[in-house]
Short mmCIF file of C-alpha atoms in Angstrom, two decimals:
data_model
loop_
_atom_site.label_atom_id
_atom_site.label_comp_id
_atom_site.label_asym_id
_atom_site.label_seq_id
_atom_site.Cartn_x
_atom_site.Cartn_y
_atom_site.Cartn_z
CA MET A 912 15.95 -21.54 -17.78
CA ILE A 913 14.13 -20.32 -14.69
CA LEU A 914 10.65 -20.75 -16.06
CA ARG A 915 10.96 -24.49 -16.60
CA LYS A 916 10.52 -25.06 -12.84
CA ILE A 917 7.26 -23.19 -12.64
CA SER A 918 3.81 -24.40 -13.58
CA SER A 919 2.02 -23.17 -16.68
CA ARG A 920 -0.12 -20.80 -14.60
CA LYS A 921 2.97 -19.29 -13.05
CA ASN A 922 4.54 -19.04 -16.49
CA HIS A 923 1.62 -16.93 -17.63
CA ALA A 924 2.02 -14.44 -14.77
CA ILE A 925 5.79 -14.20 -15.15
CA GLY A 926 5.43 -14.02 -18.92
CA ASN A 927 3.29 -10.92 -18.58
CA PHE A 928 5.91 -9.52 -16.23
CA ALA A 929 8.69 -10.08 -18.76
CA GLN A 930 6.67 -8.69 -21.68
CA ASN A 931 6.65 -5.27 -20.06
CA GLY A 932 10.44 -5.28 -19.98
CA GLN A 933 10.45 -5.43 -16.19
CA ALA A 934 12.31 -8.72 -15.73
CA TYR A 935 13.84 -8.82 -12.30
CA THR A 936 17.29 -9.79 -13.62
CA SER A 937 17.73 -6.43 -15.33
CA ASN A 938 16.05 -3.96 -12.98
CA TRP A 939 15.66 -5.49 -9.54
CA SER A 940 18.50 -7.86 -8.70
CA SER A 941 20.98 -4.99 -8.39
CA ASN A 942 19.37 -3.72 -5.17
CA GLY A 943 18.33 -7.12 -3.89
CA ALA A 944 14.69 -6.40 -4.59
CA ALA A 945 14.05 -9.73 -6.26
CA SER A 946 15.87 -13.00 -6.16
CA ARG A 947 16.10 -16.21 -8.10
CA ILE A 948 14.91 -17.87 -4.92
CA ALA A 949 11.50 -16.30 -5.57
CA PHE A 950 11.39 -18.18 -8.87
CA ASP A 951 13.47 -21.34 -8.43
CA ASP A 952 12.44 -22.39 -4.93
CA GLN A 953 8.69 -21.94 -5.04
CA VAL A 954 7.33 -23.24 -1.74
CA GLY A 955 3.76 -24.44 -1.45
CA VAL A 956 1.37 -22.23 0.45
CA GLU A 957 0.29 -25.12 2.69
CA GLN A 958 3.05 -25.29 5.30
CA PRO A 959 3.17 -26.31 8.97
CA ALA A 960 1.66 -23.69 11.25
CA MET A 961 4.11 -21.00 12.30
CA ARG A 962 3.99 -18.59 15.20
CA PHE A 963 4.46 -14.85 14.92
CA PRO A 964 8.27 -14.43 15.22
CA ILE A 965 9.14 -13.40 18.80
CA TRP A 966 11.87 -11.02 17.68
CA LYS A 967 9.32 -9.18 15.55
CA ARG A 968 7.02 -8.64 18.53
CA VAL A 969 9.93 -7.33 20.60
CA LEU A 970 11.07 -4.99 17.82
CA ASP A 971 7.52 -3.77 17.11
CA LEU A 972 6.62 -3.01 20.72
CA THR A 973 9.98 -1.38 21.45
CA PHE A 974 9.83 0.87 18.39
CA ILE A 975 6.19 1.86 19.02
CA LEU A 976 6.96 2.75 22.64
CA ILE A 977 10.03 4.83 21.72
CA THR A 978 8.18 6.76 18.99
CA LEU A 979 5.02 7.33 21.05
CA PRO A 980 5.67 11.12 21.37
CA LEU A 981 5.74 11.33 17.56
CA TRP A 982 2.80 9.24 16.37
CA LEU A 983 0.29 9.95 19.14
CA PRO A 984 0.04 13.74 18.48
CA LEU A 985 -0.23 13.00 14.74
CA ILE A 986 -3.12 10.62 15.31
CA LEU A 987 -4.93 13.19 17.47
CA LEU A 988 -4.34 15.90 14.85
CA VAL A 989 -5.67 13.78 11.97
CA MET A 990 -8.68 12.79 14.09
CA GLY A 991 -9.51 16.47 14.52
CA VAL A 992 -9.11 17.21 10.81
CA ILE A 993 -11.42 14.37 9.77
CA ARG A 994 -14.01 15.33 12.39
CA LEU A 995 -14.12 18.90 11.05
CA SER A 996 -14.03 18.04 7.36
CA SER A 997 -16.65 15.30 7.10
CA ALA A 998 -19.61 13.96 9.06
CA GLY A 999 -19.32 10.34 10.09
CA PRO A 1000 -16.93 8.04 11.98
CA ILE A 1001 -13.27 8.94 12.20
CA PHE A 1002 -11.98 5.40 11.81
CA TYR A 1003 -12.67 2.80 9.14
CA ARG A 1004 -12.48 -0.97 9.63
CA GLN A 1005 -12.01 -3.47 6.83
CA GLU A 1006 -11.36 -7.21 6.71
CA ARG A 1007 -7.94 -8.23 5.44
CA VAL A 1008 -5.93 -11.44 5.01
CA GLY A 1009 -3.11 -11.64 7.52
CA PHE A 1010 -0.36 -14.00 8.67
CA ARG A 1011 -0.92 -17.59 7.49
CA ARG A 1012 -4.30 -16.59 5.95
CA LYS A 1013 -5.74 -15.44 9.28
CA ARG A 1014 -8.49 -12.86 8.73
CA PHE A 1015 -8.50 -9.69 10.83
CA MET A 1016 -10.02 -6.21 10.83
CA ILE A 1017 -7.61 -3.48 9.80
CA PHE A 1018 -7.92 0.08 11.16
CA LYS A 1019 -7.57 3.15 8.97
CA PHE A 1020 -8.60 6.77 9.08
CA ARG A 1021 -11.76 7.23 7.06
CA THR A 1022 -10.89 9.06 3.83
CA MET A 1023 -14.16 8.55 1.94
CA TYR A 1024 -17.66 9.82 2.44
CA VAL A 1025 -19.95 7.56 4.43
CA ASN A 1026 -21.54 4.76 2.35
CA ALA A 1027 -19.22 5.39 -0.62
CA GLU A 1028 -19.30 2.52 -3.10
CA THR A 1029 -16.24 0.22 -3.18
CA ARG A 1030 -16.82 -1.70 -6.39
CA THR A 1031 -14.82 0.88 -8.35
CA HIS A 1032 -11.73 0.08 -6.29
CA GLU A 1033 -12.20 -3.69 -6.69
CA GLU A 1034 -12.50 -3.37 -10.47
CA TYR A 1035 -9.49 -1.03 -10.61
CA PHE A 1036 -7.29 -3.45 -8.66
CA ALA A 1037 -8.44 -6.35 -10.84
CA ARG A 1038 -7.24 -4.39 -13.86
CA LEU A 1039 -3.88 -3.75 -12.20
CA MET A 1040 -3.45 -7.48 -11.61
CA ARG A 1041 -4.45 -8.31 -15.17
CA ASP A 1042 -2.70 -5.61 -17.21
CA GLU A 1043 0.63 -5.40 -15.36
CA VAL A 1044 0.74 -1.61 -15.28
CA PRO A 1045 2.21 0.63 -12.53
CA MET A 1046 0.04 0.47 -9.42
CA ALA A 1047 -0.81 4.16 -9.22
CA LYS A 1048 -3.48 4.94 -6.66
CA LEU A 1049 -6.99 5.35 -7.98
CA ASP A 1050 -7.32 8.79 -6.37
CA ALA A 1051 -4.19 10.10 -8.11
CA ALA A 1052 -6.33 11.27 -11.02
CA GLY A 1053 -9.21 12.40 -8.84
CA ASP A 1054 -11.91 10.52 -6.96
CA SER A 1055 -15.21 12.10 -6.00
CA ARG A 1056 -15.66 9.62 -3.14
CA LEU A 1057 -12.83 11.20 -1.13
CA ILE A 1058 -13.40 13.70 1.69
CA PRO A 1059 -11.45 17.01 1.75
CA GLY A 1060 -7.76 16.42 2.48
CA ALA A 1061 -8.00 12.67 1.84
CA ARG A 1062 -5.54 12.69 -1.06
CA PHE A 1063 -2.87 14.20 1.17
CA LEU A 1064 -3.57 11.72 3.96
CA ARG A 1065 -3.24 8.83 1.53
CA ALA A 1066 -0.15 10.12 -0.25
CA SER A 1067 1.66 10.76 3.04
CA GLY A 1068 0.56 7.46 4.60
CA LEU A 1069 -1.11 9.24 7.51
CA ASP A 1070 -4.38 7.40 6.82
CA GLU A 1071 -2.65 4.18 7.88
CA LEU A 1072 -1.42 5.43 11.26
CA PRO A 1073 -4.24 3.66 13.19
CA GLN A 1074 -2.70 0.36 12.09
CA ILE A 1075 -0.27 0.89 14.94
CA PHE A 1076 -3.11 -0.51 17.04
CA ASN A 1077 -3.21 -3.57 14.74
CA VAL A 1078 0.49 -4.01 15.50
CA LEU A 1079 -0.16 -3.73 19.24
CA LEU A 1080 -2.93 -6.32 18.94
CA GLY A 1081 -0.57 -8.73 17.18
CA ASP A 1082 -2.41 -8.81 13.85
CA MET A 1083 0.34 -6.92 12.03
CA SER A 1084 4.02 -6.05 12.29
CA LEU A 1085 5.80 -2.80 11.52
CA VAL A 1086 7.48 -4.45 8.51
CA GLY A 1087 5.97 -6.94 6.08
CA PRO A 1088 3.83 -7.27 2.96
CA ARG A 1089 0.71 -5.14 2.89
CA PRO A 1090 -2.39 -7.15 3.89
CA CYS A 1091 -4.75 -7.62 0.96
CA LEU A 1092 -8.52 -7.88 0.74
CA PRO A 1093 -10.03 -11.39 0.77
CA CYS A 1094 -11.42 -10.85 -2.75
CA GLU A 1095 -7.91 -9.96 -3.97
CA PHE A 1096 -6.32 -12.94 -2.22
CA ASN A 1097 -8.81 -15.29 -3.88
CA CYS A 1098 -7.51 -14.09 -7.28
CA TYR A 1099 -3.88 -14.86 -6.42
CA GLU A 1100 -2.04 -17.74 -8.01
CA PRO A 1101 -0.84 -20.34 -5.45
CA TRP A 1102 2.76 -19.09 -5.70
CA GLN A 1103 1.60 -15.50 -5.10
CA GLN A 1104 -0.29 -16.53 -1.95
CA ARG A 1105 3.05 -17.36 -0.34
CA ARG A 1106 3.39 -13.69 0.57
CA VAL A 1107 1.14 -14.35 3.61
CA ASN A 1108 3.89 -16.53 5.11
CA SER A 1109 5.17 -13.31 6.65
CA PRO A 1110 3.19 -11.15 9.08
CA PRO A 1111 1.65 -8.18 7.21
CA GLY A 1112 3.26 -4.81 7.88
CA LEU A 1113 2.78 -1.07 7.98
CA THR A 1114 5.78 -0.69 5.71
CA GLY A 1115 7.80 -3.18 3.74
CA HIS A 1116 10.34 -4.03 1.08
CA TRP A 1117 7.87 -3.11 -1.67
CA GLN A 1118 6.98 0.26 -0.11
CA VAL A 1119 10.61 1.43 -0.08
CA ASN A 1120 11.44 0.08 -3.55
CA GLY A 1121 9.09 1.82 -5.92
CA LYS A 1122 5.63 1.14 -4.48
CA ASN A 1123 3.12 2.81 -6.84
CA LYS A 1124 5.67 2.85 -9.67
CA THR A 1125 5.82 -0.95 -9.74
CA THR A 1126 3.47 -3.48 -11.29
CA PHE A 1127 1.47 -6.10 -9.40
CA ASN A 1128 3.93 -8.93 -10.08
CA GLN A 1129 6.86 -6.73 -9.12
CA MET A 1130 5.14 -6.16 -5.79
CA ILE A 1131 4.71 -9.93 -5.37
CA PHE A 1132 8.39 -10.58 -6.17
CA LEU A 1133 9.48 -7.94 -3.67
CA ASP A 1134 7.24 -9.43 -0.99
CA LEU A 1135 8.50 -12.97 -1.66
CA PHE A 1136 12.06 -11.76 -1.40
CA TYR A 1137 11.22 -10.35 2.04
CA VAL A 1138 9.54 -13.62 3.07
CA ASP A 1139 12.73 -15.52 2.17
CA LYS A 1140 15.15 -13.03 3.77
CA MET A 1141 13.14 -11.84 6.80
CA SER A 1142 15.38 -10.91 9.73
CA ILE A 1143 15.71 -8.26 12.42
CA TRP A 1144 18.45 -6.50 10.44
CA PHE A 1145 16.37 -6.50 7.27
CA ASP A 1146 13.44 -4.98 9.22
CA LEU A 1147 15.64 -2.27 10.72
CA ARG A 1148 17.00 -1.38 7.29
CA ILE A 1149 13.48 -1.12 5.84
CA ILE A 1150 12.30 1.03 8.77
CA CYS A 1151 15.24 3.40 8.22
CA LYS A 1152 14.48 3.63 4.49
CA THR A 1153 10.78 4.25 5.17
CA VAL A 1154 11.37 7.64 6.82
CA PRO A 1155 12.94 9.40 3.78
CA VAL A 1156 10.39 7.72 1.47
CA LEU A 1157 7.49 9.09 3.54
CA ILE A 1158 9.07 12.54 3.64
CA SER A 1159 9.54 12.62 -0.14
CA GLU A 1160 5.98 11.38 -0.74
CA THR A 1161 4.59 14.00 1.67
CA ILE A 1162 6.54 16.78 -0.07
CA ALA A 1163 5.30 15.57 -3.45
CA ALA A 1164 1.72 15.52 -2.14
CA LEU A 1165 2.06 19.09 -0.85
CA LYS A 1166 3.37 20.22 -4.24
CA ARG A 1167 0.44 18.58 -6.00
CA TYR A 1168 -1.99 20.28 -3.64
CA ARG A 1169 -0.30 23.64 -4.17
CA SER A 1170 -0.36 23.29 -7.96
CA ARG A 1171 -3.96 22.08 -7.85
CA GLY A 1172 -4.89 25.05 -5.67
CA MET A 1173 -3.16 27.49 -8.04
CA SER A 1174 -4.91 25.87 -11.00
CA ASN A 1175 -8.29 26.21 -9.29
CA SER A 1176 -7.53 29.85 -8.47
CA VAL A 1177 -6.58 30.59 -12.08
CA ASP A 1178 -9.76 28.89 -13.29
CA GLY A 1179 -11.81 30.94 -10.82
CA ILE A 1180 -10.20 34.20 -11.94
CA ALA A 1181 -10.74 33.30 -15.59
CA GLN A 1182 -14.41 32.57 -14.95
CA THR A 1183 -14.80 35.88 -13.10
CA VAL A 1184 -13.13 37.82 -15.92
CA ALA A 1185 -15.37 36.07 -18.45
CA VAL A 1186 -18.49 37.01 -16.49
CA ILE A 1187 -17.37 40.66 -16.16
CA SER A 1188 -16.51 40.84 -19.86
CA SER A 1189 -19.90 39.45 -20.86
CA ARG A 1190 -21.66 41.96 -18.63
CA ASN A 1191 -19.63 44.88 -20.04
CA GLY A 1192 -20.46 43.72 -23.56
CA ALA A 1193 -24.15 43.63 -22.70
CA HIS A 1194 -24.03 47.18 -21.23
CA GLN A 1195 -22.26 48.54 -24.31
CA LYS A 1196 -25.03 47.19 -26.50
#
């Protein structure tokens, strides 16, 4: 019924979405995460030029100024940690696709060793787009390219704190779809590209509704829902929901580090015992 209004290419993407049993009508409409508008009223990507919403700029600058005593010490702390843990620059810049397809350079804390290859990430994301599986981070299962402490920075979202400066520069907003890489955007279907009709954000509707537990198309549907319903009240609600989400993700990251540390300790003790036992056996002979 819904699919008859979408082109064959869109049908293919949504068909994959439905095959995994993740149809928005059963799992996402209850919390407003996806809407029939995202399917029925597909709007072409080519639209008249739009300005960055004034109310967003006012909200962004006000919130950043009020929370300055919180985020500034955190940025300084993370800067110190990265400087001590790995040689190289503290910050990392990368080109992204922003509002109305405008390219800009995003700021992040560097979490990889200098000159680490990036093709692995590109291939991994291509698989996520193709296979419609949960978008778990590549480093969740271990990544040798990461510097010490990087997994915690990524899990807690602290690596993205420098994007506050992108917000101040007007390239991003506090709330909106995450800005994608140009190579990723070029793989989008036309209806998926409509997510850039909202300014990209530090947090968003997708981030507070499953994030890495969702598939690629679920992320797109969540972003399109935000594009259609964007308002100051919606932004405030997402900002309020972001805080407990970040806290829970940080706690989960700390637990993983603790369990990983205990596992490493047990492995180290076992290796030591094995060495001692082998030496004792040799002496007895």
